[in-house]
Coordinates of C-alpha atoms in Angstrom, one line a residue:
Chain A
M1 CA -63.4 166.9 -54.5
P2 CA -61.5 167.8 -57.7
S3 CA -64.0 169.2 -61.1
I4 CA -63.3 167.1 -64.1
G5 CA -62.9 170.1 -66.9
R6 CA -62.3 169.5 -70.6
D7 CA -58.5 169.2 -70.0
D8 CA -59.0 166.1 -67.9
V9 CA -62.1 164.4 -70.4
A10 CA -59.4 164.2 -73.5
R11 CA -56.4 163.8 -71.3
L12 CA -58.2 160.4 -70.3
A13 CA -59.4 159.2 -73.9
D14 CA -55.8 159.8 -75.3
L15 CA -54.7 157.1 -72.3
A16 CA -57.4 155.1 -73.2
R17 CA -56.9 155.7 -76.7
I18 CA -60.0 156.9 -77.8
Q19 CA -60.4 159.5 -80.1
L20 CA -63.9 162.3 -79.0
T21 CA -64.3 165.2 -81.0
D22 CA -64.7 168.4 -79.5
E23 CA -68.7 168.2 -78.9
E24 CA -68.3 165.0 -76.9
I25 CA -65.4 166.1 -75.1
D26 CA -67.7 169.5 -73.5
R27 CA -70.6 166.7 -73.4
F28 CA -68.8 163.8 -70.8
A29 CA -67.0 166.8 -69.2
G30 CA -70.5 167.6 -68.2
E31 CA -71.3 164.8 -67.1
F32 CA -68.4 163.6 -65.3
D33 CA -68.5 165.3 -62.9
S34 CA -72.5 164.5 -61.6
I35 CA -71.5 161.1 -62.0
M36 CA -68.4 161.2 -59.8
D37 CA -70.6 163.4 -57.6
A38 CA -73.2 160.0 -57.1
V39 CA -70.5 158.0 -56.5
A40 CA -67.8 159.5 -54.6
S41 CA -70.2 158.2 -51.5
V42 CA -67.5 154.8 -51.3
S43 CA -64.8 156.6 -49.8
E44 CA -67.5 157.3 -47.1
V45 CA -67.3 154.2 -45.1
A46 CA -64.1 152.9 -46.7
S47 CA -61.9 153.0 -43.3
E48 CA -58.7 151.0 -42.8
D49 CA -60.1 148.3 -41.2
V50 CA -61.8 147.6 -44.7
P51 CA -60.2 145.2 -46.4
A52 CA -60.9 145.1 -49.9
T53 CA -62.0 142.1 -52.3
S54 CA -61.4 142.3 -55.6
H55 CA -63.3 139.5 -57.1
P56 CA -67.2 137.7 -54.9
I57 CA -65.5 134.3 -54.7
A58 CA -61.3 133.6 -54.0
M59 CA -59.7 133.2 -56.5
T60 CA -57.0 130.7 -57.1
N61 CA -54.3 129.4 -59.7
V62 CA -56.1 127.0 -61.7
F63 CA -53.9 124.5 -63.5
R64 CA -55.1 121.1 -66.2
E65 CA -52.8 118.2 -67.4
D66 CA -50.0 119.4 -70.2
V67 CA -51.3 118.0 -72.9
V68 CA -51.8 119.4 -76.6
E69 CA -55.3 120.4 -77.3
T70 CA -57.5 121.8 -80.6
T71 CA -56.3 125.5 -81.0
L72 CA -58.0 128.3 -84.5
T73 CA -55.9 127.0 -87.2
Q74 CA -54.2 130.1 -88.5
E75 CA -57.0 131.0 -91.4
Q76 CA -60.0 130.3 -88.6
A77 CA -57.5 133.0 -86.5
L78 CA -57.1 135.5 -89.4
A79 CA -60.9 135.0 -90.7
G80 CA -62.3 137.8 -88.5
A81 CA -58.8 140.2 -88.9
P82 CA -59.1 144.2 -91.0
E83 CA -55.9 142.4 -92.8
A84 CA -53.4 139.5 -92.9
Q85 CA -51.1 139.1 -95.2
D86 CA -48.6 136.4 -95.3
G87 CA -50.3 134.5 -93.1
R88 CA -50.7 136.9 -90.2
F89 CA -52.5 140.2 -88.7
A90 CA -51.1 143.3 -90.9
V91 CA -51.4 145.9 -88.7
P92 CA -50.1 149.2 -89.5
Q93 CA -46.7 151.2 -88.7
I94 CA -45.5 151.5 -85.3
L95 CA -41.9 151.4 -85.8
G96 CA -41.6 155.3 -86.1
E97 CA -43.2 156.8 -84.0
E98 CA -43.1 159.0 -81.6
Chain B
M1 CA -100.6 135.7 -89.0
D2 CA -99.4 135.1 -85.7
H3 CA -102.2 134.2 -84.0
A4 CA -102.9 131.2 -85.9
P5 CA -104.7 128.0 -83.8
Q6 CA -102.0 126.5 -84.7
N7 CA -98.9 129.3 -83.3
D8 CA -101.3 128.6 -80.0
I9 CA -97.8 126.6 -78.6
I10 CA -95.6 129.0 -79.0
R11 CA -97.3 131.0 -76.0
T12 CA -96.5 128.2 -73.1
S13 CA -93.8 126.8 -71.1
A14 CA -90.6 125.4 -73.5
A15 CA -91.4 122.9 -69.6
A16 CA -95.2 122.6 -72.1
Q17 CA -93.5 122.6 -75.1
A18 CA -90.9 119.7 -74.4
A19 CA -94.3 118.0 -72.9
A20 CA -95.4 118.0 -76.6
L21 CA -91.9 117.2 -78.1
R22 CA -92.1 113.9 -75.8
A23 CA -95.7 113.2 -76.3
G24 CA -95.3 113.5 -80.6
E25 CA -98.0 115.9 -80.1
T26 CA -95.6 118.5 -82.1
S27 CA -92.3 118.0 -83.7
S28 CA -89.3 120.4 -83.8
E29 CA -89.5 121.0 -86.7
E30 CA -93.5 122.9 -86.7
L31 CA -91.9 124.3 -83.2
T32 CA -89.1 126.4 -84.3
R33 CA -91.1 126.9 -87.8
A34 CA -93.7 128.7 -84.8
H35 CA -91.7 130.9 -83.2
L36 CA -89.6 131.8 -86.2
D37 CA -92.9 132.9 -88.2
R38 CA -94.3 134.8 -85.2
I39 CA -90.6 136.6 -85.3
A40 CA -91.2 137.4 -88.9
A41 CA -94.7 138.3 -87.7
V42 CA -93.7 141.0 -85.2
D43 CA -89.7 141.3 -85.1
G44 CA -89.8 144.6 -87.6
D45 CA -91.5 146.1 -85.0
L46 CA -89.6 145.3 -81.5
N47 CA -86.4 145.0 -82.7
A48 CA -85.7 142.1 -80.4
F49 CA -83.2 140.2 -82.0
L50 CA -80.1 141.1 -84.0
H51 CA -79.7 138.2 -86.5
V52 CA -81.8 135.1 -86.7
D53 CA -80.4 132.0 -88.1
T54 CA -83.7 130.4 -89.9
D55 CA -81.6 127.8 -91.4
A56 CA -79.8 126.3 -88.8
A57 CA -82.3 126.8 -86.7
L58 CA -84.3 124.2 -88.5
A59 CA -81.1 122.3 -89.4
T60 CA -81.2 121.5 -85.0
A61 CA -84.7 120.6 -84.7
Q62 CA -84.9 118.0 -87.7
D63 CA -82.0 116.2 -86.6
I64 CA -83.3 116.6 -83.4
D65 CA -87.3 114.8 -84.8
S66 CA -85.3 112.0 -86.2
R67 CA -83.2 111.1 -83.5
R68 CA -86.3 111.3 -81.8
A69 CA -87.8 109.1 -83.9
A70 CA -85.3 106.5 -84.0
G71 CA -85.7 105.5 -79.8
E72 CA -82.5 108.6 -79.1
E73 CA -82.9 109.2 -75.4
L74 CA -83.2 113.2 -75.2
H75 CA -82.3 115.9 -73.2
A76 CA -85.3 117.2 -71.7
L77 CA -85.3 120.7 -73.3
A78 CA -84.4 118.5 -76.7
G79 CA -85.9 120.1 -79.4
V80 CA -87.4 123.1 -78.1
P81 CA -85.9 126.5 -79.1
I82 CA -83.3 128.8 -78.1
A83 CA -82.3 132.9 -78.6
V84 CA -78.5 134.0 -77.8
K85 CA -77.7 137.6 -75.9
D86 CA -75.0 138.8 -79.3
I87 CA -72.8 138.8 -75.9
V88 CA -72.6 134.3 -76.1
V89 CA -70.2 133.7 -78.9
T90 CA -71.6 132.0 -81.5
E91 CA -69.6 129.5 -84.3
G92 CA -70.4 130.9 -87.8
Q93 CA -73.2 133.0 -86.4
P94 CA -72.6 137.1 -86.5
T95 CA -71.5 137.9 -82.9
T96 CA -71.9 141.8 -82.5
A97 CA -71.7 142.5 -78.4
G98 CA -74.7 145.8 -79.7
S99 CA -71.2 147.2 -81.2
K100 CA -70.7 149.0 -84.8
M101 CA -67.1 147.3 -83.6
L102 CA -68.2 144.2 -83.7
E103 CA -70.5 144.7 -87.1
G104 CA -70.0 141.2 -89.5
W105 CA -67.6 139.4 -86.7
I106 CA -68.2 135.5 -87.2
P107 CA -66.6 133.6 -84.0
P108 CA -64.6 130.4 -84.8
Y109 CA -65.2 128.3 -81.8
D110 CA -68.7 128.6 -79.4
A111 CA -69.3 129.4 -75.9
T112 CA -69.4 127.0 -73.7
L113 CA -73.2 127.4 -72.6
V114 CA -73.9 127.1 -76.3
Q115 CA -72.4 124.0 -76.6
K116 CA -74.3 123.1 -74.5
L117 CA -77.6 123.7 -76.1
R118 CA -76.5 122.8 -79.5
A119 CA -75.2 119.3 -77.4
A120 CA -78.7 119.1 -75.9
G121 CA -80.2 120.2 -79.4
L122 CA -81.5 123.6 -78.9
P123 CA -82.7 125.0 -82.0
I124 CA -81.5 128.5 -81.7
L125 CA -83.6 131.0 -83.6
G126 CA -80.3 133.6 -83.2
K127 CA -78.9 136.6 -81.7
T128 CA -80.9 138.6 -79.5
N129 CA -79.7 142.3 -78.8
M130 CA -79.0 144.5 -76.0
D131 CA -76.8 146.8 -75.0
E132 CA -73.3 148.4 -76.6
F133 CA -71.0 145.7 -74.6
A134 CA -73.8 145.0 -72.1
M135 CA -73.4 149.1 -71.1
G136 CA -77.4 149.6 -70.3
S137 CA -80.6 149.9 -68.6
S138 CA -82.7 150.0 -71.3
T139 CA -81.4 148.6 -75.0
E140 CA -81.2 152.2 -76.2
S141 CA -77.4 152.1 -76.7
S142 CA -77.5 149.0 -79.0
A143 CA -76.2 150.3 -82.2
Y144 CA -78.9 148.3 -84.1
G145 CA -81.2 150.1 -83.0
P146 CA -83.5 150.2 -79.7
T147 CA -85.7 147.1 -78.5
R148 CA -89.2 147.9 -77.8
N149 CA -91.3 146.6 -75.0
P150 CA -93.8 143.7 -76.2
W151 CA -96.1 145.6 -73.5
D152 CA -95.8 149.2 -74.3
R153 CA -94.0 149.5 -77.9
D154 CA -92.6 153.2 -76.2
R155 CA -91.0 151.8 -73.5
I156 CA -87.8 150.5 -73.1
P157 CA -87.6 146.1 -72.6
G158 CA -85.0 147.2 -69.9
G159 CA -81.3 146.4 -70.5
S160 CA -78.9 145.5 -71.2
G161 CA -80.4 142.4 -72.3
G162 CA -83.6 143.7 -73.1
G163 CA -83.5 141.8 -76.7
S164 CA -83.9 138.9 -75.0
A165 CA -86.7 139.6 -72.6
A166 CA -88.8 140.8 -75.3
A167 CA -88.4 138.1 -77.5
V168 CA -89.3 135.6 -74.3
G169 CA -92.3 138.1 -73.6
S170 CA -93.4 138.4 -76.7
F171 CA -93.3 134.7 -77.6
E172 CA -91.2 135.0 -80.7
A173 CA -89.0 132.5 -77.9
P174 CA -89.8 130.2 -74.9
L175 CA -86.1 130.6 -73.8
A176 CA -83.2 133.0 -74.1
I177 CA -79.6 133.1 -72.8
G178 CA -78.8 136.6 -70.7
T179 CA -76.0 137.8 -69.2
D180 CA -75.9 139.7 -66.0
T181 CA -73.6 142.6 -64.5
G182 CA -75.5 144.6 -62.3
G183 CA -79.5 143.4 -63.4
S184 CA -79.0 143.0 -66.8
I185 CA -81.3 139.4 -66.8
R186 CA -83.1 140.1 -64.2
Q187 CA -84.5 144.4 -64.6
P188 CA -85.3 143.2 -68.4
G189 CA -87.0 140.5 -66.7
A190 CA -89.3 142.6 -64.7
V191 CA -90.8 145.2 -67.1
T192 CA -91.2 142.8 -69.6
G193 CA -93.2 140.2 -67.4
T194 CA -90.5 137.2 -67.5
V195 CA -88.5 135.2 -65.5
G196 CA -84.9 136.2 -65.2
V197 CA -82.3 134.4 -63.3
K198 CA -78.6 135.4 -62.2
P199 CA -77.0 132.6 -61.3
T200 CA -74.2 132.7 -58.5
Y201 CA -71.1 134.0 -60.4
G202 CA -68.8 131.3 -61.1
S203 CA -71.4 128.6 -61.8
V204 CA -72.3 129.0 -65.0
S205 CA -69.0 129.6 -68.1
R206 CA -67.7 133.0 -68.8
Y207 CA -65.4 130.8 -71.7
G208 CA -67.6 132.5 -75.2
L209 CA -69.0 135.9 -73.5
I210 CA -67.9 138.6 -74.2
A211 CA -66.5 140.4 -71.1
M212 CA -67.9 143.6 -69.7
A213 CA -66.3 143.4 -65.6
S214 CA -65.1 139.9 -65.2
S215 CA -65.6 139.7 -61.8
L216 CA -69.6 140.7 -61.9
D217 CA -70.9 139.1 -65.5
Q218 CA -72.8 135.7 -65.1
A219 CA -74.7 134.6 -67.8
G220 CA -77.9 133.1 -67.2
P221 CA -82.2 132.3 -68.3
V222 CA -84.3 134.0 -68.9
T223 CA -87.9 132.4 -69.5
R224 CA -91.9 133.0 -68.9
T225 CA -91.9 130.6 -66.3
V226 CA -89.8 130.0 -63.1
E227 CA -89.5 126.0 -63.5
D228 CA -88.7 126.8 -66.7
S229 CA -86.0 129.0 -66.0
A230 CA -84.7 126.1 -63.7
M231 CA -84.6 122.9 -66.7
L232 CA -82.4 126.1 -69.3
H233 CA -79.9 126.6 -65.8
E234 CA -79.7 123.5 -64.8
L235 CA -77.9 123.1 -68.5
I236 CA -75.5 125.8 -68.9
A237 CA -74.4 124.9 -65.1
G238 CA -71.6 122.9 -64.5
H239 CA -67.8 123.2 -64.0
D240 CA -66.3 124.1 -67.6
P241 CA -61.8 124.4 -67.8
H242 CA -61.5 126.6 -69.5
D243 CA -63.3 129.7 -67.0
S244 CA -60.5 130.0 -64.4
T245 CA -63.8 131.1 -62.1
S246 CA -65.4 128.5 -63.0
L247 CA -67.3 126.8 -59.6
T248 CA -66.2 123.1 -59.5
D249 CA -69.8 122.4 -57.3
P250 CA -72.4 120.0 -58.2
V251 CA -75.0 121.1 -60.5
G252 CA -77.7 120.8 -57.8
A253 CA -82.0 120.0 -58.7
F254 CA -82.9 123.5 -59.9
T255 CA -85.8 121.6 -61.1
R256 CA -87.4 120.0 -58.9
A257 CA -86.6 123.2 -56.3
A258 CA -89.6 125.1 -58.2
R259 CA -91.6 121.9 -58.2
A260 CA -91.7 121.8 -55.2
Q261 CA -94.4 124.4 -55.0
D262 CA -93.7 124.3 -50.1
V263 CA -92.5 127.5 -48.8
T264 CA -93.3 126.4 -45.1
G265 CA -91.0 127.4 -42.5
L266 CA -88.7 129.6 -45.1
R267 CA -87.3 132.8 -43.5
V268 CA -88.0 135.1 -46.4
G269 CA -86.0 138.9 -44.9
V270 CA -87.1 141.7 -46.8
I271 CA -84.5 144.0 -47.3
E272 CA -85.2 147.8 -46.1
E273 CA -82.4 150.1 -47.8
L274 CA -84.5 148.1 -51.0
E275 CA -88.4 149.2 -50.5
G276 CA -88.5 152.8 -50.1
E277 CA -87.6 156.2 -50.9
G278 CA -87.0 156.0 -55.0
F279 CA -89.9 153.1 -55.4
A280 CA -92.8 153.6 -57.1
P281 CA -95.8 153.3 -54.9
E282 CA -97.4 151.0 -57.4
V283 CA -93.9 148.5 -58.0
R284 CA -94.1 148.2 -53.7
A285 CA -97.6 147.4 -53.6
R286 CA -97.2 145.1 -56.3
F287 CA -94.1 143.5 -53.8
T288 CA -95.9 143.8 -50.6
E289 CA -98.8 141.9 -51.7
S290 CA -96.7 139.1 -53.4
L291 CA -94.6 139.1 -49.6
A292 CA -98.5 138.5 -48.2
Q293 CA -98.9 135.3 -50.7
L294 CA -96.2 133.9 -48.9
E295 CA -97.0 134.7 -45.5
R296 CA -99.9 132.8 -46.0
A297 CA -98.6 129.1 -47.5
G298 CA -96.4 129.3 -45.2
A299 CA -93.1 131.2 -45.4
E300 CA -92.4 134.0 -42.6
I301 CA -91.4 137.2 -43.2
V302 CA -88.6 139.1 -41.8
R303 CA -87.2 143.1 -41.8
V304 CA -84.1 142.9 -42.1
S305 CA -81.1 145.7 -42.5
C306 CA -78.3 145.5 -45.0
P307 CA -76.6 149.8 -44.5
N308 CA -74.3 149.4 -46.9
F309 CA -76.2 148.1 -49.7
T310 CA -77.0 152.1 -50.1
Y311 CA -73.7 152.5 -51.2
A312 CA -73.5 149.2 -54.0
L313 CA -74.8 151.6 -56.6
G314 CA -71.4 153.8 -56.4
A315 CA -69.2 151.1 -55.5
Y316 CA -70.4 149.5 -59.0
Y317 CA -70.3 152.2 -61.0
L318 CA -66.5 152.7 -60.1
I319 CA -66.0 149.0 -60.6
M320 CA -67.4 147.9 -63.6
P321 CA -66.3 151.0 -65.8
S322 CA -62.6 150.1 -64.4
E323 CA -62.7 146.2 -65.2
A324 CA -64.9 147.4 -68.7
S325 CA -61.6 149.4 -69.8
S326 CA -59.6 146.9 -69.3
N327 CA -61.7 144.6 -71.1
L328 CA -62.3 146.6 -73.8
A329 CA -59.0 147.6 -74.3
K330 CA -58.6 144.5 -77.7
F331 CA -61.3 146.3 -80.0
D332 CA -58.2 148.1 -81.2
G333 CA -58.1 147.3 -84.6
M334 CA -55.9 145.6 -85.4
R335 CA -56.7 141.8 -85.0
F336 CA -60.9 141.2 -85.4
G337 CA -63.9 143.7 -85.9
L338 CA -63.6 147.7 -86.9
R339 CA -60.9 149.3 -87.9
V340 CA -60.6 153.2 -89.0
V341 CA -57.3 154.3 -91.2
P342 CA -57.3 157.8 -91.1
E343 CA -55.7 159.9 -93.4
D344 CA -53.5 161.5 -91.8
H345 CA -50.5 159.6 -89.7
P346 CA -52.2 156.3 -90.1
T347 CA -49.8 154.6 -87.4
A348 CA -50.8 151.6 -85.1
E349 CA -51.7 154.3 -82.3
N350 CA -53.4 156.4 -84.4
V351 CA -55.7 153.5 -86.6
M352 CA -56.5 152.5 -82.8
K353 CA -57.8 155.4 -81.9
A354 CA -60.0 156.4 -84.4
T355 CA -61.6 152.5 -84.6
R356 CA -62.4 153.1 -80.6
G357 CA -64.0 156.2 -81.9
A358 CA -66.1 155.4 -84.2
G359 CA -66.6 151.9 -83.6
F360 CA -67.9 152.9 -79.8
G361 CA -70.5 154.4 -78.9
D362 CA -71.5 157.0 -76.0
E363 CA -72.4 154.5 -73.2
V364 CA -69.1 152.6 -73.5
K365 CA -66.7 155.9 -74.2
R366 CA -68.4 156.9 -71.4
R367 CA -67.9 154.2 -68.6
I368 CA -63.8 153.6 -70.9
L369 CA -63.1 156.9 -69.5
L370 CA -65.4 156.9 -65.8
G371 CA -62.8 153.3 -65.8
T372 CA -59.4 155.5 -66.8
Y373 CA -59.9 157.8 -64.5
A374 CA -61.1 155.6 -61.2
L375 CA -57.9 153.7 -62.1
S376 CA -55.7 156.3 -62.8
A377 CA -52.4 157.1 -60.5
G378 CA -53.7 159.8 -57.9
Y379 CA -57.2 158.7 -57.7
Y380 CA -56.9 154.5 -57.4
D381 CA -57.6 154.2 -53.7
A382 CA -59.4 157.0 -53.4
Y383 CA -62.1 155.2 -56.0
Y384 CA -61.2 152.2 -57.0
G385 CA -59.9 150.7 -53.6
S386 CA -62.7 152.0 -52.1
A387 CA -65.1 150.7 -54.3
Q388 CA -63.6 147.4 -53.7
K389 CA -63.2 148.0 -49.8
V390 CA -67.1 148.5 -50.8
R391 CA -67.2 145.0 -51.8
T392 CA -66.2 143.6 -49.0
L393 CA -68.9 145.4 -46.9
V394 CA -71.9 144.2 -48.7
Q395 CA -70.8 140.6 -48.3
R396 CA -70.5 141.0 -44.7
D397 CA -73.8 142.4 -45.3
F398 CA -74.9 139.5 -47.2
T399 CA -73.5 137.0 -44.6
A400 CA -75.0 138.5 -42.0
A401 CA -78.6 138.5 -43.5
F402 CA -78.5 135.0 -44.3
E403 CA -77.5 133.9 -40.7
Q404 CA -81.5 135.4 -40.5
V405 CA -83.7 134.3 -43.1
D406 CA -82.7 132.0 -45.5
V407 CA -83.6 134.1 -48.5
L408 CA -83.4 138.2 -49.2
A409 CA -86.2 139.9 -51.3
S410 CA -86.9 143.5 -52.5
P411 CA -88.9 144.8 -55.4
T412 CA -86.6 144.3 -58.6
A413 CA -86.7 147.3 -60.5
P414 CA -87.3 150.2 -59.0
T415 CA -89.7 151.6 -61.7
V416 CA -92.4 149.7 -64.7
A417 CA -90.9 150.5 -68.1
F418 CA -89.9 153.9 -68.5
R419 CA -90.5 156.3 -72.0
L420 CA -88.1 155.7 -75.1
G421 CA -85.6 158.7 -74.7
E422 CA -86.6 159.2 -71.4
Q423 CA -83.7 158.9 -69.4
V424 CA -81.3 158.5 -72.2
D425 CA -79.6 161.6 -71.7
D426 CA -79.2 161.7 -68.1
P427 CA -76.4 158.4 -67.3
T428 CA -77.1 159.0 -63.1
A429 CA -81.0 158.3 -63.1
M430 CA -80.4 155.5 -65.6
Y431 CA -78.3 154.2 -64.0
M432 CA -80.6 154.1 -60.6
N433 CA -82.1 151.4 -62.5
D434 CA -79.8 148.3 -61.3
I435 CA -79.7 150.1 -57.6
A436 CA -82.0 147.0 -55.9
T437 CA -80.1 144.1 -58.4
I438 CA -76.0 145.8 -58.4
P439 CA -75.7 144.0 -54.5
A440 CA -75.7 140.4 -56.2
N441 CA -73.7 141.0 -58.7
L442 CA -71.3 142.2 -56.2
A443 CA -70.9 139.8 -54.1
G444 CA -71.4 136.8 -56.2
V445 CA -75.1 136.0 -55.4
P446 CA -77.9 134.2 -57.3
G447 CA -80.8 136.7 -58.0
I448 CA -84.1 135.6 -59.6
S449 CA -86.4 138.1 -60.9
L450 CA -90.7 136.5 -61.5
P451 CA -93.2 139.1 -62.2
S452 CA -94.8 140.5 -59.1
G453 CA -98.5 142.1 -61.0
L454 CA -99.1 144.7 -62.8
A455 CA -98.5 148.3 -61.7
E456 CA -98.9 152.2 -63.6
D457 CA -99.7 152.1 -66.8
G458 CA -100.6 147.9 -66.6
L459 CA -97.0 146.9 -66.8
P460 CA -95.2 144.7 -65.1
A461 CA -93.5 145.1 -61.9
G462 CA -90.8 142.5 -60.5
I463 CA -90.6 141.1 -57.3
Q464 CA -86.0 140.0 -57.2
F465 CA -85.5 137.3 -54.5
L466 CA -81.7 136.1 -53.2
A467 CA -79.9 133.3 -51.7
P468 CA -75.9 132.6 -50.8
A469 CA -73.6 131.5 -53.2
R470 CA -73.8 127.9 -54.0
A471 CA -77.8 128.4 -52.5
D472 CA -79.1 128.7 -56.4
E473 CA -82.2 126.4 -55.1
R474 CA -83.7 128.6 -52.7
L475 CA -84.9 130.7 -55.4
Y476 CA -85.8 127.9 -57.1
R477 CA -88.1 127.1 -54.3
V478 CA -89.6 130.9 -53.2
G479 CA -89.8 131.7 -56.9
G480 CA -92.0 128.4 -57.8
A481 CA -93.9 128.6 -54.8
L482 CA -94.7 132.4 -55.6
E483 CA -95.8 132.2 -59.0
A484 CA -98.2 129.3 -58.3
L485 CA -99.3 131.7 -55.7
L486 CA -100.2 134.8 -57.9
E487 CA -101.0 132.4 -61.2
D488 CA -104.3 131.5 -58.8
A489 CA -104.7 135.5 -57.8
W490 CA -104.5 136.4 -61.4
G491 CA -106.6 133.4 -63.4
G492 CA -103.0 132.7 -65.6
P493 CA -99.5 134.4 -65.9
L494 CA -99.5 137.2 -66.4
L495 CA -97.9 137.8 -69.9
A496 CA -101.4 136.5 -70.6
K497 CA -103.4 139.7 -69.7
A498 CA -99.8 141.2 -72.5
P499 CA -101.4 142.8 -75.5
E500 CA -101.4 141.6 -78.6
L501 CA -98.9 142.5 -81.0
T502 CA -100.4 142.9 -84.6
G503 CA -96.9 142.8 -86.3
G504 CA -97.8 146.1 -88.0
A505 CA -96.1 149.4 -88.3
H506 CA -94.3 150.6 -85.6

């Protein structure tokens, strides 16, 4: 099994959009190997003839009548927003990012 | 003080409190005030509640008293107060999921199960403490400090629903709502001497529960008696069109099953893989004694092997973080909750990173990173794909076992409550607490934990029963009967043996 080092943790944190301190990166790198060792046993029994199950009950599409229902008001939807402007969520700069 | 005679009613079951309300021996307002007084007296030390809503609880109580006085037909539990785990959204009441990420957030709607509680007239006392986003087995990962175990305040109350279990175990609330993703109702129940039920997956709506792992999460009752769990389960269960995984089955007659007191001919399977190594000797001893009680009452005890349960813990700790890493992507500082704006380059992506870095605690970060790893290209088949195959094997084990027996049994947790801080730096040791509870979540089957007696250091241990999906009634049948047998043997409920809480500073 590949070892999970500092660089791997830093890359995972980047993918997950979580800023970590150097101390956190060191600590998580140390822990991840032992956690992955503990969970690696799953591959022992996961042979090709075993189908995967993603969900405890069979998943089906669920439909309802196409009827308009009450929704949150604009005010309610924005009430928990960190910042709102002109009845909309105000978000940080998106355009111009690298 | 909290032990005044007028507060004795708070030490009775929810069913007894409901009966007292119907008989006019007390009012919902008196009952609710008694619980609020108890919270005020002892919770400064326990930290079971993150938010107490005195005004709303009393308003509901007064409304129920008026409606009862007017002769209105009310729900059996109307007027009996309840506490709700803080991962369940409540309109107008703060909901944080134990995280800084949602500090101060007021949901604009009620979870379906909360709507049902309100419609039935149960005063909601407040929101209970929990591991952050339900990640943990000790309530130590809460951003608002750990909850303490009422039996020994140097010990953990289990997790992630330690707040709900401690609230019920300390007589702050007769009823509580928990959620169980890998054992977070049952394991806290076991280590606090309370009763906890994980219903069949899909039988209680997940609409309005802040999702951790959607294929595993299930809300359920936390109570002091099996009958109380049955009554609460009947109230919160049922189909919900807002939840695409909600079952359409009619709700079972759980309360009747809990009261049946008959296990004649019931076949109880002891899971060989869940009673040996890793389980403390005194926990196993209480388990064996409980089985002997059932056998004397006419049940048949059968040994059953579920060989793939050995792999369930590993599969769970791949599937759960994978789903959590996806579910928690919504906490990005854009539409609700915390937003941290870095001074340098405050672009959307950098705001997300800074917000999630500051808002999430260690365990949440750890699991999101694990999930990201398990789902990443090159490792998906080896980890996530393999774990989903183990899930199939665990389901097959259950199917084979339930061809031989009616219910399965094991100790709920391998040990009694451990000390605060004891496992906090050892994630793999912490994860072992869930070893007996996890298979039920992977397969979606229901489970109940109830007290099996006192083990090491005079601390409670729990016994768990599992039933086939949609056969929750069996849990109440065996649970209700065993509870009565054990209470006869003990001379009363186990919680009566708990030390008094003085409410003094810890």
